[in-house]
JSON list of C-alpha atoms in Angstrom, two decimals:
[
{"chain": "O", "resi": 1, "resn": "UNK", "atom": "CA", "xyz": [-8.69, -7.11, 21.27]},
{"chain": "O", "resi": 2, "resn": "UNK", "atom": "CA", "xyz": [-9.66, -4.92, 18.16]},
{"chain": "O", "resi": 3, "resn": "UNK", "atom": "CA", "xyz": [-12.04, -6.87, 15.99]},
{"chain": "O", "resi": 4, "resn": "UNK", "atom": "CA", "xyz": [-12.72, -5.88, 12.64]},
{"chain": "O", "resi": 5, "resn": "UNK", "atom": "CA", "xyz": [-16.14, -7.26, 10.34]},
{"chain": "O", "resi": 6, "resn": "UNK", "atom": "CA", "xyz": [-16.42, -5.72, 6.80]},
{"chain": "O", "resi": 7, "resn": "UNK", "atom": "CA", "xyz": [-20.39, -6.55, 5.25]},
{"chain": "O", "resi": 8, "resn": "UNK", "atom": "CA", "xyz": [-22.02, -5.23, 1.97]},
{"chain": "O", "resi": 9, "resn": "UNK", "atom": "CA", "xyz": [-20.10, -6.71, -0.52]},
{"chain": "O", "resi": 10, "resn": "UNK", "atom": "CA", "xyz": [-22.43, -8.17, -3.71]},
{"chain": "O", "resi": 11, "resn": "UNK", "atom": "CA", "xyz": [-22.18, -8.44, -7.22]},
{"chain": "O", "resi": 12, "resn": "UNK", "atom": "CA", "xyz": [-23.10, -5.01, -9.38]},
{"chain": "O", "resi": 13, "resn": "UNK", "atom": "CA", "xyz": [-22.83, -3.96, -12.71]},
{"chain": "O", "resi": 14, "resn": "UNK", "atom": "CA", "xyz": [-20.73, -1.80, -14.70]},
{"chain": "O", "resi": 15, "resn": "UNK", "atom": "CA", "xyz": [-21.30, 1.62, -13.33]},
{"chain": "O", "resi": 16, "resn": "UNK", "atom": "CA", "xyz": [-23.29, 0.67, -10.52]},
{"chain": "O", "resi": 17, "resn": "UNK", "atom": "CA", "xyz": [-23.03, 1.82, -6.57]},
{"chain": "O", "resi": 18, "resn": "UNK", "atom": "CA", "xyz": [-22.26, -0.06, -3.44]},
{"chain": "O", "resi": 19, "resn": "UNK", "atom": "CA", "xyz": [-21.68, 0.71, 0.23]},
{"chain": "O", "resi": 20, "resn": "UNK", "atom": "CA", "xyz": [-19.48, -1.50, 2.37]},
{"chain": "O", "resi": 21, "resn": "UNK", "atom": "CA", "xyz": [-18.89, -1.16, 6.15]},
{"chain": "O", "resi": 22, "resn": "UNK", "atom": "CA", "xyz": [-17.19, -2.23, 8.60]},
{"chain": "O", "resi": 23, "resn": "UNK", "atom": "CA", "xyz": [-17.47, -2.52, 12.47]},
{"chain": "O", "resi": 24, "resn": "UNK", "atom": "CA", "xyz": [-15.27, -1.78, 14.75]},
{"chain": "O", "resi": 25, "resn": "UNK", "atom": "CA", "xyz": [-15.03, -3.45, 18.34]},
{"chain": "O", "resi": 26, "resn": "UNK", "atom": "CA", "xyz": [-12.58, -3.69, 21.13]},
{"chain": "O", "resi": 27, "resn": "UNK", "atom": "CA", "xyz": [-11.05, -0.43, 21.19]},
{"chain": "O", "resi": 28, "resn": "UNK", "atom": "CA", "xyz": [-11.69, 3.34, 21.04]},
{"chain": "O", "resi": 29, "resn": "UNK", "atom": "CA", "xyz": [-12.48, 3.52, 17.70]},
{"chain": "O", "resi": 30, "resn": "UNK", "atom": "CA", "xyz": [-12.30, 7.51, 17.08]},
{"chain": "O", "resi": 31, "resn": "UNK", "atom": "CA", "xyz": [-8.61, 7.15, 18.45]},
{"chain": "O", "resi": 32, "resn": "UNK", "atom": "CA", "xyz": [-7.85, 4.84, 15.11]},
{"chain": "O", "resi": 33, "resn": "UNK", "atom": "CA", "xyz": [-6.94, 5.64, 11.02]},
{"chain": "O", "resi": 34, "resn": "UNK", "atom": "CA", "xyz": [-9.75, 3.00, 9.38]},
{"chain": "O", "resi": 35, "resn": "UNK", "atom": "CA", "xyz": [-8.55, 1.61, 5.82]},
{"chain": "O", "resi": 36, "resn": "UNK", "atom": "CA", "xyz": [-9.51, 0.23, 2.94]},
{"chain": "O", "resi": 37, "resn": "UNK", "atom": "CA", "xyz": [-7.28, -2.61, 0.87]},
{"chain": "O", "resi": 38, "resn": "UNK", "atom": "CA", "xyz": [-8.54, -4.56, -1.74]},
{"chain": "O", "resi": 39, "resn": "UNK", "atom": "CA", "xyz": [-6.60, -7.59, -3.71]},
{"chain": "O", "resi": 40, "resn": "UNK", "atom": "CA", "xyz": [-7.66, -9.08, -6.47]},
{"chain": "O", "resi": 41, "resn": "UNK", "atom": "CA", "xyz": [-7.35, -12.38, -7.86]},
{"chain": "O", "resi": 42, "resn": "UNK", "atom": "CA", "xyz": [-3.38, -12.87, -8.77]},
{"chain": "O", "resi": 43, "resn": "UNK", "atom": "CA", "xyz": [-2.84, -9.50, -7.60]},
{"chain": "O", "resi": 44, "resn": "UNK", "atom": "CA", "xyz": [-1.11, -7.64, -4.55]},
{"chain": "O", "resi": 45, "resn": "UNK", "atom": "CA", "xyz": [-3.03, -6.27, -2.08]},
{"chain": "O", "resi": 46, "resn": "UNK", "atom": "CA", "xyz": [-3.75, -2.72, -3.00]},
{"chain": "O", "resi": 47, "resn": "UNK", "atom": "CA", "xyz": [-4.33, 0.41, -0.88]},
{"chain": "O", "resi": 48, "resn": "UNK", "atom": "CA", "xyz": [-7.96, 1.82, -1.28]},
{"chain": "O", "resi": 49, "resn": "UNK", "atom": "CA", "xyz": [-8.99, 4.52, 0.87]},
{"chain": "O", "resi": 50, "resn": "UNK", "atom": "CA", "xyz": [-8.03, 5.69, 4.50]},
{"chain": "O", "resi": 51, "resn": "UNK", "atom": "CA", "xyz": [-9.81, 8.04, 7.13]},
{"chain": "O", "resi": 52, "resn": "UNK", "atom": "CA", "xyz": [-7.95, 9.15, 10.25]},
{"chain": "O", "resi": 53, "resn": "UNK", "atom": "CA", "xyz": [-8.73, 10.46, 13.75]},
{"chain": "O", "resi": 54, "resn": "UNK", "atom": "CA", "xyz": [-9.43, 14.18, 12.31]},
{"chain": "O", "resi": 55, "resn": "UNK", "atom": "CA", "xyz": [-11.27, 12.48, 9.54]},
{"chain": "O", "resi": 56, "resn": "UNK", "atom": "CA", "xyz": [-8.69, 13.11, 6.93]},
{"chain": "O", "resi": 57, "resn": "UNK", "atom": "CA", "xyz": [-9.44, 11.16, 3.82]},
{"chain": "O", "resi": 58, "resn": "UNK", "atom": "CA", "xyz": [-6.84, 9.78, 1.26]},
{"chain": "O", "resi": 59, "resn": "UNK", "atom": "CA", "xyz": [-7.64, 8.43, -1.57]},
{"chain": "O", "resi": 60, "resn": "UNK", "atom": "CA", "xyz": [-5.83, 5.55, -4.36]},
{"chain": "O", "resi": 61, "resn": "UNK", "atom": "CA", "xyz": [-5.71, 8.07, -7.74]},
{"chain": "O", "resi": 62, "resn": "UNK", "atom": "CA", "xyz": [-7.91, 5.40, -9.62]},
{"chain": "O", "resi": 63, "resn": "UNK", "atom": "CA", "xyz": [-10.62, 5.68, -6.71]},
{"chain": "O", "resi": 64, "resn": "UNK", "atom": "CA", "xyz": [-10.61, 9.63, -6.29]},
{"chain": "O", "resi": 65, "resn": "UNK", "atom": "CA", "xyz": [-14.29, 10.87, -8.16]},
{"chain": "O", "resi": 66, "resn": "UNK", "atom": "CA", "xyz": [-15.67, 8.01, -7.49]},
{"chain": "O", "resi": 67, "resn": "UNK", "atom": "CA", "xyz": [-14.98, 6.26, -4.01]},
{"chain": "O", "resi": 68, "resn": "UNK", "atom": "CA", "xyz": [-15.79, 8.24, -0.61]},
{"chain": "O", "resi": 69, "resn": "UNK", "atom": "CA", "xyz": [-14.90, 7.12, 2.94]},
{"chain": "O", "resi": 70, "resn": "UNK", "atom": "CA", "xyz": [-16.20, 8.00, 5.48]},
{"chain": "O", "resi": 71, "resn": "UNK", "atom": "CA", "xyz": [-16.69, 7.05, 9.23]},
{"chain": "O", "resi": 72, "resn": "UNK", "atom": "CA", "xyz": [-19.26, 7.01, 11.90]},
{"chain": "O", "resi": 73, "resn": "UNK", "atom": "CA", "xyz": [-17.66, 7.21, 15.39]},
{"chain": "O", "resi": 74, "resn": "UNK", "atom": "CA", "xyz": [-21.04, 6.73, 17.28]},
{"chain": "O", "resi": 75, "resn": "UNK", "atom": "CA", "xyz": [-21.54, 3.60, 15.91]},
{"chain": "O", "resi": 76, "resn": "UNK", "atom": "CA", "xyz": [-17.94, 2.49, 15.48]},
{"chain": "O", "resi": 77, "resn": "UNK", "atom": "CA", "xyz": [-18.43, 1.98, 11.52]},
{"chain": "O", "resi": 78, "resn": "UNK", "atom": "CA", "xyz": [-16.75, 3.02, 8.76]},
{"chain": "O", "resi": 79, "resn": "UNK", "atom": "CA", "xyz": [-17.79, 2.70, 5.02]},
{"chain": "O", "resi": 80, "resn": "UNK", "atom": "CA", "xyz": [-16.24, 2.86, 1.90]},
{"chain": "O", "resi": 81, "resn": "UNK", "atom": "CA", "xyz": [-19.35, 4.35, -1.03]},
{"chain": "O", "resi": 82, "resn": "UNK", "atom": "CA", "xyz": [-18.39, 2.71, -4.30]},
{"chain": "O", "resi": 83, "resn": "UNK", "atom": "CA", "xyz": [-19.98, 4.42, -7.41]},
{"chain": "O", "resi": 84, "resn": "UNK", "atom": "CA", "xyz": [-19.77, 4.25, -11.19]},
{"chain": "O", "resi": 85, "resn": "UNK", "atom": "CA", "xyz": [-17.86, 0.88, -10.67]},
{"chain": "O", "resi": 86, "resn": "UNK", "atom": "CA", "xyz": [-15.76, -0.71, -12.74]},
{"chain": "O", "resi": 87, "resn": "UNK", "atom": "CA", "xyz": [-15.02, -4.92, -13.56]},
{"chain": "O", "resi": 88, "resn": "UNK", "atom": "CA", "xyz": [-11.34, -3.52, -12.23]},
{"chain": "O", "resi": 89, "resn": "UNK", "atom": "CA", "xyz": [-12.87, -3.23, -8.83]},
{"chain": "O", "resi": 90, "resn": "UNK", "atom": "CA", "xyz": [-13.55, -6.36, -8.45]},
{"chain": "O", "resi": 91, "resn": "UNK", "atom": "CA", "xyz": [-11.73, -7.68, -5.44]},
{"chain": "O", "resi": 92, "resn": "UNK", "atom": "CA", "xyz": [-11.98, -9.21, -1.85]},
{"chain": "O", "resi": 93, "resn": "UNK", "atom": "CA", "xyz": [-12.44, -5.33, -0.05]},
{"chain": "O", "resi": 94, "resn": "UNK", "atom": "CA", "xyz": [-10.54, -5.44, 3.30]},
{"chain": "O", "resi": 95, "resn": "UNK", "atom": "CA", "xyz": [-10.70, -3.33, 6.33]},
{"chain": "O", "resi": 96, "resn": "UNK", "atom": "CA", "xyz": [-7.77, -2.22, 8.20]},
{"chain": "O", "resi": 97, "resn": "UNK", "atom": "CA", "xyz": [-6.92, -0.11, 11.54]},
{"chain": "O", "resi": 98, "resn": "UNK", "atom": "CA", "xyz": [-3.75, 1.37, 12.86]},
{"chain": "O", "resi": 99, "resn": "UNK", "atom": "CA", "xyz": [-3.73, 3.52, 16.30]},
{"chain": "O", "resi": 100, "resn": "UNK", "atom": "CA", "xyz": [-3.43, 7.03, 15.93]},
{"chain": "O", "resi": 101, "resn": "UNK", "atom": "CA", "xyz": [-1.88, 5.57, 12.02]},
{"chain": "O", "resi": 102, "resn": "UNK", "atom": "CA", "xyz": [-0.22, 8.49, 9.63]},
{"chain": "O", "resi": 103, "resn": "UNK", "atom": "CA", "xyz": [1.38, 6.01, 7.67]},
{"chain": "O", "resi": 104, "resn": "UNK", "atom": "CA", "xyz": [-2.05, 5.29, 6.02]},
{"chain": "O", "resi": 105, "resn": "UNK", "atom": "CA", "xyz": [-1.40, 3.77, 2.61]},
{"chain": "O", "resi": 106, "resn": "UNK", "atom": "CA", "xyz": [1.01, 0.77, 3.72]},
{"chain": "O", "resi": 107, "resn": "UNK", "atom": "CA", "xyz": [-0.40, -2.11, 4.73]},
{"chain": "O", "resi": 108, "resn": "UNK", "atom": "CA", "xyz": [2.24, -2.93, 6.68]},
{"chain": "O", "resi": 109, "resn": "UNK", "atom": "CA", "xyz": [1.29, -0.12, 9.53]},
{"chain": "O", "resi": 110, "resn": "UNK", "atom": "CA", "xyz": [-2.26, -1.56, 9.91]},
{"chain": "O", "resi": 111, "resn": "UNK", "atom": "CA", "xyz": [-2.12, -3.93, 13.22]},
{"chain": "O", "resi": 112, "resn": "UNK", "atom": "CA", "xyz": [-5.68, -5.46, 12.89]},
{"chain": "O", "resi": 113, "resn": "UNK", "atom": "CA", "xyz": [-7.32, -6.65, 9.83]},
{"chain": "O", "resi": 114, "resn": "UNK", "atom": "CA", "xyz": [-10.88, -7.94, 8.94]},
{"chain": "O", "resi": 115, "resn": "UNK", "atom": "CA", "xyz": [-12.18, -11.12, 7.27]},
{"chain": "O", "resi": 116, "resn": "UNK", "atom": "CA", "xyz": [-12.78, -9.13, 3.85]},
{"chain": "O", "resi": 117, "resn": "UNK", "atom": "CA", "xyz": [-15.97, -8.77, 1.83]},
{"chain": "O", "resi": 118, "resn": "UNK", "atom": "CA", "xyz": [-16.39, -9.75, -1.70]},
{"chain": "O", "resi": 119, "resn": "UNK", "atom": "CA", "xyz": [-16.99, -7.52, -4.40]},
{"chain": "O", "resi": 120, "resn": "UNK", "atom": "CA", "xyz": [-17.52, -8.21, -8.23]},
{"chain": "O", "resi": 121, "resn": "UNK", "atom": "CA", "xyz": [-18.57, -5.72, -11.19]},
{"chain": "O", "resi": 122, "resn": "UNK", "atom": "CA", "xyz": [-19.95, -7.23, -14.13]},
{"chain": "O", "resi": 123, "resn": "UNK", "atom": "CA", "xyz": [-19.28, -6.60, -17.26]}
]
């Protein structure tokens, strides 16, 4: 069974960085599209960021400049670097995998699902 755990979440500032992972276990993981969600409080859950097998990268338009995923199939990880951040980012960050996915920016294709990780920009 696919297990997902998402760490690196923290409070930041306005314009601040931050790096959050996630690990991958019970599968092949370079055979899997990795995403990123995020929802907010009183808010839908929102597409992020998504990596595929080829290690395609797609992007939300309010993330592109400043968010970068990337993955690390030796170590079954992939991470989602945050920079000049915004109090609009704030959100409970999810990770997300789909087998051999192309429908990467609906939730609704994702099959397993991690625990989330917090993240809040201050103002």
């Amino acid at each position: 069974q696919v297990q997902l755990v998402e760490s690196g979440g923290g409070l930041v500032q306005t314009g601040g960085s931050l790096r959050v992972s996630c690990l991958f276990s019970g599968g092949t993981f370079s055979y899997y599209t990795m995403g990123w969600f995020r929802q907010a409080p009183g808010k839908e859950r929102e597409f992020v960021a998504a990596i595929n097998w080829n290690e395609i990268t797609y992007y939300v338009d309010s993330a592109k400049g400043r968010f970068t995923i990337s993955r690390d199939n030796a170590k079954n990880t992939v991470y989602l670097q945050m920079n000049s951040l915004k109090p609009d980012d704030t959100a409970l960050y999810y990770c997300a995998a789909q087998l051999r996915g192309r429908n990467v920016d609906n939730g609704e294709s994702y099959s397993y699902w991690g625990q989330g990780t917090q993240v809040t920009v201050s103002s």
